[in-house]
Amino acid sequence: APLLCAGIIGHRALRRSALPPGGRLGLYGFGGSAHLCAQVALGEGATVHVLTRGAAARRLALELGAASARDPYEMPPEPLDSAILFAPAGELVPVALRALDRGGTLAVAGIHLTDVPALRYESELFYEKQLRSVTSNTRADGREFLALAAEHGVHATTHTYPMSRADEALRDLAAGRFDGAAVLVDDLS
């Protein structure tokens, strides 16, 4: 299930980020989609920098091969060619735009995003930086992602919760208490 939902969304966001071959990618937020997206990007030869608040997520990022893992408000160790915002935090849009190199692209992959603050043209959009949204995916995206997942050995890091504790899973997700993805299993039948 994580591959078919979070994986395909992460893959679509990766393609919308216009990451060049061997490029430098920043991932803001490192949950279900991002940890799968990172594995594809790494498999394709990208340098991946993860910027996320959770210590467990930063550890997972480094275990998967990320070049760095930092707090989302810190600058990555090098300018980024592309970035993807998975965190639903609009205040990170200008942060991620400032981390981009000239001509870089930021893809916003969330279904929900808090309001984006005013952008400063000179430091956040100038030099032909692009800001793109990611709204949906296609069957072709799914087929392409699943082929890449098999090719690169992509695996989902999951934490299971019984369906009767779905509220707890959502609270833990919001608080960043686990890495990877939460999966609900049926305990109500």
Short mmCIF file of N, CA and C in Angstrom, two decimals:
data_model
loop_
_atom_site.label_atom_id
_atom_site.label_comp_id
_atom_site.label_asym_id
_atom_site.label_seq_id
_atom_site.Cartn_x
_atom_site.Cartn_y
_atom_site.Cartn_z
N ALA A 1 0.81 -1.22 0.00
CA ALA A 1 0.00 0.00 0.00
C ALA A 1 0.85 1.27 0.00
N PRO A 2 1.93 1.36 0.81
CA PRO A 2 2.73 2.59 0.75
C PRO A 2 3.34 2.84 -0.63
N LEU A 3 3.73 1.78 -1.32
CA LEU A 3 4.29 1.99 -2.66
C LEU A 3 3.24 2.53 -3.61
N LEU A 4 2.01 2.02 -3.51
CA LEU A 4 0.97 2.43 -4.46
C LEU A 4 0.41 3.82 -4.18
N CYS A 5 0.54 4.31 -2.98
CA CYS A 5 0.03 5.66 -2.67
C CYS A 5 1.20 6.61 -2.50
N ALA A 6 1.87 6.52 -1.37
CA ALA A 6 2.96 7.43 -1.08
C ALA A 6 4.08 7.36 -2.11
N GLY A 7 4.38 6.17 -2.58
CA GLY A 7 5.45 6.00 -3.55
C GLY A 7 5.17 6.69 -4.87
N ILE A 8 3.97 6.51 -5.38
CA ILE A 8 3.63 7.12 -6.67
C ILE A 8 3.56 8.63 -6.53
N ILE A 9 3.05 9.13 -5.43
CA ILE A 9 3.01 10.58 -5.20
C ILE A 9 4.43 11.14 -5.14
N GLY A 10 5.30 10.47 -4.40
CA GLY A 10 6.69 10.90 -4.32
C GLY A 10 7.38 10.87 -5.67
N HIS A 11 7.09 9.86 -6.46
CA HIS A 11 7.67 9.75 -7.80
C HIS A 11 7.20 10.90 -8.69
N ARG A 12 5.92 11.19 -8.65
CA ARG A 12 5.38 12.30 -9.45
C ARG A 12 6.04 13.62 -9.02
N ALA A 13 6.20 13.82 -7.72
CA ALA A 13 6.85 15.03 -7.21
C ALA A 13 8.30 15.10 -7.68
N LEU A 14 8.99 13.97 -7.68
CA LEU A 14 10.37 13.93 -8.15
C LEU A 14 10.45 14.37 -9.60
N ARG A 15 9.56 13.88 -10.42
CA ARG A 15 9.56 14.27 -11.84
C ARG A 15 9.20 15.75 -12.00
N ARG A 16 8.26 16.25 -11.22
CA ARG A 16 7.87 17.67 -11.29
C ARG A 16 8.98 18.59 -10.79
N SER A 17 9.90 18.06 -9.99
CA SER A 17 11.00 18.88 -9.48
C SER A 17 12.08 19.13 -10.52
N ALA A 18 12.00 18.48 -11.66
CA ALA A 18 12.94 18.67 -12.77
C ALA A 18 14.39 18.45 -12.34
N LEU A 19 14.62 17.44 -11.53
CA LEU A 19 15.97 17.12 -11.06
C LEU A 19 16.82 16.68 -12.24
N PRO A 20 17.94 17.37 -12.48
CA PRO A 20 18.80 16.93 -13.59
C PRO A 20 19.57 15.66 -13.22
N PRO A 21 20.05 14.91 -14.20
CA PRO A 21 20.84 13.71 -13.89
C PRO A 21 22.03 14.06 -13.00
N GLY A 22 22.20 13.27 -11.93
CA GLY A 22 23.29 13.52 -10.99
C GLY A 22 23.13 14.78 -10.16
N GLY A 23 21.90 15.32 -10.11
CA GLY A 23 21.64 16.58 -9.43
C GLY A 23 21.60 16.50 -7.93
N ARG A 24 21.45 17.68 -7.32
CA ARG A 24 21.38 17.84 -5.87
C ARG A 24 19.92 18.11 -5.49
N LEU A 25 19.35 17.21 -4.72
CA LEU A 25 17.93 17.27 -4.37
C LEU A 25 17.76 17.50 -2.88
N GLY A 26 16.88 18.43 -2.51
CA GLY A 26 16.50 18.64 -1.13
C GLY A 26 15.10 18.12 -0.89
N LEU A 27 14.91 17.36 0.17
CA LEU A 27 13.58 16.87 0.55
C LEU A 27 13.21 17.49 1.88
N TYR A 28 12.14 18.28 1.88
CA TYR A 28 11.65 18.95 3.08
C TYR A 28 10.48 18.13 3.62
N GLY A 29 10.71 17.53 4.79
CA GLY A 29 9.79 16.54 5.32
C GLY A 29 10.29 15.18 4.86
N PHE A 30 10.18 14.17 5.73
CA PHE A 30 10.72 12.86 5.36
C PHE A 30 9.83 11.76 5.92
N GLY A 31 8.60 11.72 5.43
CA GLY A 31 7.65 10.70 5.84
C GLY A 31 7.48 9.64 4.77
N GLY A 32 6.24 9.18 4.62
CA GLY A 32 5.92 8.09 3.71
C GLY A 32 6.37 8.31 2.28
N SER A 33 6.01 9.42 1.67
CA SER A 33 6.39 9.69 0.28
C SER A 33 7.87 9.98 0.13
N ALA A 34 8.39 10.84 0.99
CA ALA A 34 9.77 11.30 0.83
C ALA A 34 10.79 10.18 0.99
N HIS A 35 10.56 9.26 1.93
CA HIS A 35 11.58 8.21 2.12
C HIS A 35 11.61 7.24 0.94
N LEU A 36 10.51 7.11 0.22
CA LEU A 36 10.48 6.29 -0.99
C LEU A 36 11.07 7.06 -2.17
N CYS A 37 10.71 8.33 -2.28
CA CYS A 37 11.25 9.20 -3.31
C CYS A 37 12.77 9.28 -3.22
N ALA A 38 13.29 9.39 -2.01
CA ALA A 38 14.74 9.48 -1.81
C ALA A 38 15.44 8.25 -2.37
N GLN A 39 14.86 7.08 -2.17
CA GLN A 39 15.49 5.85 -2.65
C GLN A 39 15.58 5.81 -4.16
N VAL A 40 14.55 6.31 -4.84
CA VAL A 40 14.59 6.38 -6.30
C VAL A 40 15.64 7.39 -6.75
N ALA A 41 15.63 8.57 -6.14
CA ALA A 41 16.59 9.62 -6.51
C ALA A 41 18.03 9.13 -6.30
N LEU A 42 18.29 8.49 -5.18
CA LEU A 42 19.62 7.95 -4.91
C LEU A 42 19.99 6.88 -5.92
N GLY A 43 19.04 6.02 -6.25
CA GLY A 43 19.27 4.96 -7.23
C GLY A 43 19.59 5.52 -8.61
N GLU A 44 19.07 6.71 -8.90
CA GLU A 44 19.32 7.36 -10.18
C GLU A 44 20.57 8.24 -10.15
N GLY A 45 21.29 8.25 -9.02
CA GLY A 45 22.55 8.97 -8.96
C GLY A 45 22.51 10.37 -8.40
N ALA A 46 21.40 10.76 -7.80
CA ALA A 46 21.29 12.10 -7.21
C ALA A 46 21.99 12.15 -5.86
N THR A 47 22.38 13.35 -5.46
CA THR A 47 22.81 13.63 -4.10
C THR A 47 21.58 14.15 -3.37
N VAL A 48 21.21 13.52 -2.27
CA VAL A 48 19.98 13.87 -1.57
C VAL A 48 20.31 14.48 -0.21
N HIS A 49 19.70 15.63 0.06
CA HIS A 49 19.80 16.29 1.35
C HIS A 49 18.40 16.33 1.95
N VAL A 50 18.26 15.84 3.17
CA VAL A 50 16.95 15.79 3.83
C VAL A 50 16.89 16.87 4.89
N LEU A 51 15.78 17.60 4.88
CA LEU A 51 15.56 18.69 5.84
C LEU A 51 14.22 18.43 6.51
N THR A 52 14.28 17.96 7.74
CA THR A 52 13.07 17.55 8.44
C THR A 52 13.26 17.72 9.94
N ARG A 53 12.15 17.82 10.67
CA ARG A 53 12.24 18.11 12.10
C ARG A 53 12.47 16.87 12.97
N GLY A 54 12.07 15.72 12.54
CA GLY A 54 12.13 14.52 13.38
C GLY A 54 13.49 13.86 13.40
N ALA A 55 14.00 13.59 14.59
CA ALA A 55 15.30 12.93 14.73
C ALA A 55 15.27 11.53 14.12
N ALA A 56 14.17 10.79 14.31
CA ALA A 56 14.07 9.44 13.75
C ALA A 56 14.08 9.50 12.23
N ALA A 57 13.40 10.48 11.66
CA ALA A 57 13.38 10.63 10.20
C ALA A 57 14.76 11.00 9.68
N ARG A 58 15.48 11.86 10.40
CA ARG A 58 16.85 12.21 9.97
C ARG A 58 17.76 10.98 10.01
N ARG A 59 17.61 10.15 11.05
CA ARG A 59 18.41 8.92 11.12
C ARG A 59 18.10 8.00 9.94
N LEU A 60 16.81 7.82 9.65
CA LEU A 60 16.43 6.97 8.52
C LEU A 60 17.01 7.52 7.22
N ALA A 61 16.95 8.83 7.03
CA ALA A 61 17.48 9.43 5.80
C ALA A 61 18.96 9.08 5.62
N LEU A 62 19.72 9.20 6.69
CA LEU A 62 21.15 8.89 6.61
C LEU A 62 21.38 7.39 6.37
N GLU A 63 20.56 6.55 7.00
CA GLU A 63 20.66 5.10 6.78
C GLU A 63 20.38 4.73 5.33
N LEU A 64 19.48 5.48 4.69
CA LEU A 64 19.13 5.19 3.31
C LEU A 64 20.14 5.76 2.32
N GLY A 65 21.06 6.59 2.80
CA GLY A 65 22.11 7.10 1.92
C GLY A 65 22.09 8.59 1.65
N ALA A 66 21.26 9.34 2.36
CA ALA A 66 21.25 10.80 2.17
C ALA A 66 22.62 11.36 2.54
N ALA A 67 23.04 12.40 1.81
CA ALA A 67 24.33 13.04 2.06
C ALA A 67 24.30 13.85 3.35
N SER A 68 23.13 14.37 3.71
CA SER A 68 22.98 15.12 4.95
C SER A 68 21.53 15.05 5.40
N ALA A 69 21.33 15.31 6.69
CA ALA A 69 19.98 15.36 7.26
C ALA A 69 20.01 16.43 8.34
N ARG A 70 19.21 17.46 8.14
CA ARG A 70 19.22 18.63 9.03
C ARG A 70 17.81 19.08 9.35
N ASP A 71 17.74 20.04 10.27
CA ASP A 71 16.49 20.71 10.58
C ASP A 71 16.00 21.45 9.33
N PRO A 72 14.69 21.53 9.10
CA PRO A 72 14.21 22.14 7.86
C PRO A 72 14.51 23.64 7.72
N TYR A 73 14.82 24.31 8.80
CA TYR A 73 15.12 25.74 8.70
C TYR A 73 16.61 26.02 8.49
N GLU A 74 17.42 24.98 8.50
CA GLU A 74 18.85 25.12 8.20
C GLU A 74 19.05 25.05 6.70
N MET A 75 20.13 25.67 6.23
CA MET A 75 20.48 25.57 4.82
C MET A 75 21.17 24.22 4.59
N PRO A 76 20.91 23.60 3.43
CA PRO A 76 21.66 22.39 3.11
C PRO A 76 23.13 22.75 2.89
N PRO A 77 24.02 21.75 2.90
CA PRO A 77 25.45 22.04 2.79
C PRO A 77 25.89 22.53 1.41
N GLU A 78 25.02 22.46 0.43
CA GLU A 78 25.33 22.95 -0.91
C GLU A 78 24.03 23.42 -1.57
N PRO A 79 24.13 24.31 -2.57
CA PRO A 79 22.91 24.76 -3.27
C PRO A 79 22.23 23.57 -3.96
N LEU A 80 20.93 23.62 -4.02
CA LEU A 80 20.14 22.52 -4.58
C LEU A 80 19.72 22.82 -6.01
N ASP A 81 19.73 21.78 -6.85
CA ASP A 81 19.18 21.91 -8.20
C ASP A 81 17.66 21.83 -8.16
N SER A 82 17.16 21.03 -7.25
CA SER A 82 15.72 20.80 -7.10
C SER A 82 15.40 20.53 -5.65
N ALA A 83 14.16 20.79 -5.29
CA ALA A 83 13.69 20.48 -3.94
C ALA A 83 12.23 20.07 -4.03
N ILE A 84 11.83 19.27 -3.07
CA ILE A 84 10.43 18.86 -2.96
C ILE A 84 9.99 19.14 -1.54
N LEU A 85 8.87 19.82 -1.41
CA LEU A 85 8.28 20.09 -0.10
C LEU A 85 7.18 19.07 0.14
N PHE A 86 7.44 18.12 1.03
CA PHE A 86 6.45 17.13 1.43
C PHE A 86 5.74 17.57 2.71
N ALA A 87 6.40 18.33 3.55
CA ALA A 87 5.80 18.80 4.80
C ALA A 87 4.65 19.76 4.47
N PRO A 88 3.56 19.72 5.21
CA PRO A 88 2.41 20.59 4.92
C PRO A 88 2.58 22.00 5.49
N ALA A 89 3.79 22.50 5.51
CA ALA A 89 4.12 23.76 6.17
C ALA A 89 4.48 24.82 5.13
N GLY A 90 3.52 25.70 4.84
CA GLY A 90 3.74 26.75 3.85
C GLY A 90 4.90 27.66 4.17
N GLU A 91 5.23 27.81 5.45
CA GLU A 91 6.36 28.68 5.82
C GLU A 91 7.69 28.14 5.31
N LEU A 92 7.73 26.87 4.89
CA LEU A 92 8.97 26.31 4.34
C LEU A 92 9.17 26.61 2.86
N VAL A 93 8.15 27.13 2.19
CA VAL A 93 8.30 27.45 0.76
C VAL A 93 9.42 28.46 0.55
N PRO A 94 9.43 29.62 1.22
CA PRO A 94 10.56 30.54 1.00
C PRO A 94 11.89 29.97 1.47
N VAL A 95 11.89 29.16 2.51
CA VAL A 95 13.11 28.53 3.00
C VAL A 95 13.70 27.65 1.90
N ALA A 96 12.86 26.81 1.31
CA ALA A 96 13.32 25.91 0.25
C ALA A 96 13.74 26.67 -1.00
N LEU A 97 13.02 27.73 -1.34
CA LEU A 97 13.40 28.53 -2.51
C LEU A 97 14.77 29.17 -2.32
N ARG A 98 15.07 29.63 -1.12
CA ARG A 98 16.39 30.22 -0.86
C ARG A 98 17.51 29.19 -0.97
N ALA A 99 17.20 27.91 -0.75
CA ALA A 99 18.21 26.86 -0.83
C ALA A 99 18.53 26.44 -2.26
N LEU A 100 17.69 26.86 -3.21
CA LEU A 100 17.88 26.47 -4.61
C LEU A 100 19.00 27.27 -5.27
N ASP A 101 19.72 26.60 -6.15
CA ASP A 101 20.68 27.26 -7.00
C ASP A 101 19.92 27.96 -8.13
N ARG A 102 20.61 28.76 -8.90
CA ARG A 102 20.00 29.44 -10.06
C ARG A 102 19.32 28.42 -10.96
N GLY A 103 18.11 28.73 -11.41
CA GLY A 103 17.38 27.85 -12.29
C GLY A 103 16.76 26.64 -11.61
N GLY A 104 16.83 26.56 -10.29
CA GLY A 104 16.29 25.42 -9.56
C GLY A 104 14.78 25.41 -9.50
N THR A 105 14.24 24.25 -9.18
CA THR A 105 12.79 24.07 -9.12
C THR A 105 12.38 23.50 -7.77
N LEU A 106 11.35 24.10 -7.19
CA LEU A 106 10.73 23.58 -5.98
C LEU A 106 9.36 23.02 -6.35
N ALA A 107 9.15 21.73 -6.07
CA ALA A 107 7.85 21.09 -6.27
C ALA A 107 7.18 20.96 -4.91
N VAL A 108 5.93 21.40 -4.80
CA VAL A 108 5.16 21.32 -3.56
C VAL A 108 4.22 20.13 -3.71
N ALA A 109 4.45 19.09 -2.90
CA ALA A 109 3.78 17.81 -3.11
C ALA A 109 2.63 17.53 -2.15
N GLY A 110 2.32 18.41 -1.26
CA GLY A 110 1.28 18.12 -0.29
C GLY A 110 -0.13 18.30 -0.82
N ILE A 111 -1.04 17.51 -0.33
CA ILE A 111 -2.46 17.70 -0.62
C ILE A 111 -2.96 18.91 0.14
N HIS A 112 -2.42 19.09 1.34
CA HIS A 112 -2.75 20.25 2.17
C HIS A 112 -1.46 21.01 2.45
N LEU A 113 -1.56 22.34 2.48
CA LEU A 113 -0.41 23.19 2.79
C LEU A 113 -0.94 24.41 3.53
N THR A 114 -0.30 24.74 4.65
CA THR A 114 -0.68 25.98 5.33
C THR A 114 -0.32 27.15 4.42
N ASP A 115 -0.81 28.32 4.75
CA ASP A 115 -0.57 29.49 3.90
C ASP A 115 0.92 29.75 3.72
N VAL A 116 1.24 30.14 2.51
CA VAL A 116 2.62 30.50 2.17
C VAL A 116 2.80 31.98 2.47
N PRO A 117 3.84 32.34 3.22
CA PRO A 117 4.06 33.77 3.49
C PRO A 117 4.48 34.50 2.22
N ALA A 118 4.47 35.80 2.29
CA ALA A 118 4.90 36.61 1.14
C ALA A 118 6.32 36.22 0.76
N LEU A 119 6.56 36.18 -0.54
CA LEU A 119 7.89 35.82 -1.05
C LEU A 119 8.66 37.08 -1.40
N ARG A 120 9.96 37.03 -1.16
CA ARG A 120 10.85 38.13 -1.54
C ARG A 120 11.45 37.77 -2.89
N TYR A 121 11.12 38.55 -3.89
CA TYR A 121 11.51 38.22 -5.25
C TYR A 121 13.01 38.03 -5.40
N GLU A 122 13.81 38.96 -4.88
CA GLU A 122 15.25 38.93 -5.11
C GLU A 122 15.92 37.69 -4.52
N SER A 123 15.55 37.28 -3.31
CA SER A 123 16.24 36.16 -2.66
C SER A 123 15.54 34.82 -2.85
N GLU A 124 14.29 34.82 -3.31
CA GLU A 124 13.56 33.56 -3.36
C GLU A 124 13.10 33.14 -4.75
N LEU A 125 12.92 34.07 -5.68
CA LEU A 125 12.45 33.68 -7.01
C LEU A 125 13.36 34.13 -8.15
N PHE A 126 14.18 35.12 -7.92
CA PHE A 126 15.04 35.65 -8.97
C PHE A 126 15.97 34.55 -9.48
N TYR A 127 16.62 34.76 -10.57
CA TYR A 127 17.52 33.81 -11.22
C TYR A 127 16.76 32.59 -11.74
N GLU A 128 15.57 32.83 -12.23
CA GLU A 128 14.76 31.83 -12.93
C GLU A 128 14.44 30.59 -12.10
N LYS A 129 14.24 30.77 -10.82
CA LYS A 129 13.77 29.67 -9.98
C LYS A 129 12.30 29.41 -10.32
N GLN A 130 11.89 28.15 -10.18
CA GLN A 130 10.51 27.76 -10.49
C GLN A 130 9.84 27.18 -9.25
N LEU A 131 8.56 27.46 -9.12
CA LEU A 131 7.72 26.91 -8.06
C LEU A 131 6.59 26.16 -8.74
N ARG A 132 6.48 24.85 -8.45
CA ARG A 132 5.47 24.01 -9.11
C ARG A 132 4.65 23.26 -8.07
N SER A 133 3.40 23.03 -8.41
CA SER A 133 2.56 22.19 -7.56
C SER A 133 2.50 20.78 -8.14
N VAL A 134 2.13 19.84 -7.28
CA VAL A 134 1.94 18.45 -7.69
C VAL A 134 0.53 18.09 -7.25
N THR A 135 -0.37 17.90 -8.20
CA THR A 135 -1.76 17.71 -7.81
C THR A 135 -2.29 16.30 -8.01
N SER A 136 -1.70 15.54 -8.90
CA SER A 136 -2.24 14.20 -9.14
C SER A 136 -1.17 13.34 -9.79
N ASN A 137 -1.54 12.11 -10.04
CA ASN A 137 -0.64 11.22 -10.75
C ASN A 137 -1.47 10.35 -11.68
N THR A 138 -0.79 9.64 -12.54
CA THR A 138 -1.47 8.84 -13.56
C THR A 138 -1.09 7.37 -13.42
N ARG A 139 -1.77 6.54 -14.18
CA ARG A 139 -1.40 5.11 -14.20
C ARG A 139 0.02 4.95 -14.73
N ALA A 140 0.37 5.77 -15.72
CA ALA A 140 1.74 5.71 -16.26
C ALA A 140 2.76 6.03 -15.17
N ASP A 141 2.45 7.02 -14.31
CA ASP A 141 3.34 7.32 -13.18
C ASP A 141 3.49 6.09 -12.29
N GLY A 142 2.40 5.41 -12.03
CA GLY A 142 2.42 4.22 -11.18
C GLY A 142 3.26 3.11 -11.79
N ARG A 143 3.06 2.86 -13.08
CA ARG A 143 3.86 1.81 -13.74
C ARG A 143 5.34 2.18 -13.72
N GLU A 144 5.65 3.43 -14.01
CA GLU A 144 7.06 3.86 -14.03
C GLU A 144 7.67 3.74 -12.63
N PHE A 145 6.94 4.20 -11.62
CA PHE A 145 7.48 4.12 -10.27
C PHE A 145 7.70 2.68 -9.83
N LEU A 146 6.73 1.80 -10.05
CA LEU A 146 6.88 0.42 -9.60
C LEU A 146 8.05 -0.27 -10.30
N ALA A 147 8.29 0.06 -11.57
CA ALA A 147 9.46 -0.50 -12.27
C ALA A 147 10.75 0.02 -11.65
N LEU A 148 10.80 1.31 -11.34
CA LEU A 148 11.99 1.89 -10.71
C LEU A 148 12.18 1.34 -9.29
N ALA A 149 11.09 1.14 -8.57
CA ALA A 149 11.17 0.60 -7.22
C ALA A 149 11.78 -0.80 -7.25
N ALA A 150 11.37 -1.61 -8.22
CA ALA A 150 11.95 -2.95 -8.35
C ALA A 150 13.42 -2.86 -8.75
N GLU A 151 13.73 -1.97 -9.70
CA GLU A 151 15.11 -1.83 -10.18
C GLU A 151 16.06 -1.38 -9.08
N HIS A 152 15.62 -0.45 -8.23
CA HIS A 152 16.48 0.13 -7.21
C HIS A 152 16.29 -0.49 -5.81
N GLY A 153 15.45 -1.51 -5.70
CA GLY A 153 15.24 -2.17 -4.41
C GLY A 153 14.58 -1.27 -3.38
N VAL A 154 13.67 -0.42 -3.82
CA VAL A 154 12.98 0.50 -2.91
C VAL A 154 12.13 -0.30 -1.93
N HIS A 155 12.21 0.04 -0.67
CA HIS A 155 11.40 -0.62 0.35
C HIS A 155 10.78 0.43 1.26
N ALA A 156 9.60 0.13 1.71
CA ALA A 156 8.88 1.04 2.62
C ALA A 156 9.23 0.71 4.06
N THR A 157 9.55 1.73 4.82
CA THR A 157 9.71 1.60 6.26
C THR A 157 8.33 1.87 6.85
N THR A 158 7.76 0.89 7.52
CA THR A 158 6.38 1.03 7.99
C THR A 158 6.27 0.78 9.49
N HIS A 159 5.24 1.37 10.06
CA HIS A 159 4.87 1.17 11.46
C HIS A 159 3.37 0.89 11.46
N THR A 160 3.00 -0.28 11.96
CA THR A 160 1.59 -0.68 11.90
C THR A 160 0.84 -0.24 13.16
N TYR A 161 -0.40 0.11 12.94
CA TYR A 161 -1.34 0.47 14.00
C TYR A 161 -2.63 -0.29 13.73
N PRO A 162 -3.27 -0.83 14.76
CA PRO A 162 -4.59 -1.41 14.54
C PRO A 162 -5.58 -0.31 14.15
N MET A 163 -6.53 -0.66 13.33
CA MET A 163 -7.53 0.31 12.87
C MET A 163 -8.21 1.01 14.05
N SER A 164 -8.39 0.29 15.15
CA SER A 164 -9.05 0.89 16.33
C SER A 164 -8.19 2.00 16.95
N ARG A 165 -6.91 2.10 16.56
CA ARG A 165 -6.03 3.14 17.09
C ARG A 165 -5.61 4.12 15.98
N ALA A 166 -6.46 4.30 15.00
CA ALA A 166 -6.15 5.21 13.88
C ALA A 166 -5.90 6.63 14.37
N ASP A 167 -6.67 7.07 15.37
CA ASP A 167 -6.46 8.43 15.91
C ASP A 167 -5.05 8.58 16.49
N GLU A 168 -4.59 7.54 17.16
CA GLU A 168 -3.23 7.58 17.71
C GLU A 168 -2.19 7.65 16.58
N ALA A 169 -2.41 6.90 15.52
CA ALA A 169 -1.48 6.95 14.37
C ALA A 169 -1.42 8.36 13.80
N LEU A 170 -2.56 9.02 13.68
CA LEU A 170 -2.59 10.40 13.17
C LEU A 170 -1.87 11.36 14.11
N ARG A 171 -2.07 11.18 15.41
CA ARG A 171 -1.36 12.03 16.38
C ARG A 171 0.15 11.82 16.30
N ASP A 172 0.55 10.55 16.21
CA ASP A 172 1.97 10.24 16.11
C ASP A 172 2.57 10.79 14.82
N LEU A 173 1.82 10.72 13.74
CA LEU A 173 2.27 11.28 12.46
C LEU A 173 2.47 12.79 12.59
N ALA A 174 1.49 13.48 13.15
CA ALA A 174 1.57 14.93 13.30
C ALA A 174 2.73 15.34 14.21
N ALA A 175 3.04 14.52 15.19
CA ALA A 175 4.11 14.84 16.14
C ALA A 175 5.48 14.36 15.67
N GLY A 176 5.53 13.66 14.53
CA GLY A 176 6.80 13.15 14.03
C GLY A 176 7.41 12.07 14.90
N ARG A 177 6.56 11.21 15.48
CA ARG A 177 7.05 10.20 16.42
C ARG A 177 7.61 8.94 15.75
N PHE A 178 7.47 8.82 14.44
CA PHE A 178 8.03 7.65 13.76
C PHE A 178 8.62 8.07 12.43
N ASP A 179 9.43 7.19 11.87
CA ASP A 179 9.98 7.43 10.55
C ASP A 179 9.17 6.61 9.55
N GLY A 180 9.31 6.92 8.28
CA GLY A 180 8.62 6.15 7.26
C GLY A 180 7.12 6.41 7.23
N ALA A 181 6.35 5.36 7.10
CA ALA A 181 4.90 5.46 6.91
C ALA A 181 4.14 4.66 7.97
N ALA A 182 2.97 5.15 8.33
CA ALA A 182 2.06 4.41 9.20
C ALA A 182 1.14 3.58 8.32
N VAL A 183 0.87 2.36 8.76
CA VAL A 183 -0.04 1.48 8.04
C VAL A 183 -1.09 0.98 9.04
N LEU A 184 -2.35 1.12 8.67
CA LEU A 184 -3.44 0.63 9.52
C LEU A 184 -3.78 -0.80 9.13
N VAL A 185 -3.95 -1.66 10.14
CA VAL A 185 -4.34 -3.05 9.91
C VAL A 185 -5.68 -3.30 10.58
N ASP A 186 -6.47 -4.14 9.95
CA ASP A 186 -7.83 -4.40 10.43
C ASP A 186 -7.82 -5.21 11.72
N ASP A 187 -8.40 -4.65 12.76
CA ASP A 187 -8.59 -5.38 14.02
C ASP A 187 -10.05 -5.28 14.45
N LEU A 188 -10.90 -4.79 13.56
CA LEU A 188 -12.30 -4.54 13.92
C LEU A 188 -13.25 -5.63 13.43
N SER A 189 -12.78 -6.62 12.69
CA SER A 189 -13.71 -7.62 12.15
C SER A 189 -13.92 -8.77 13.08
#
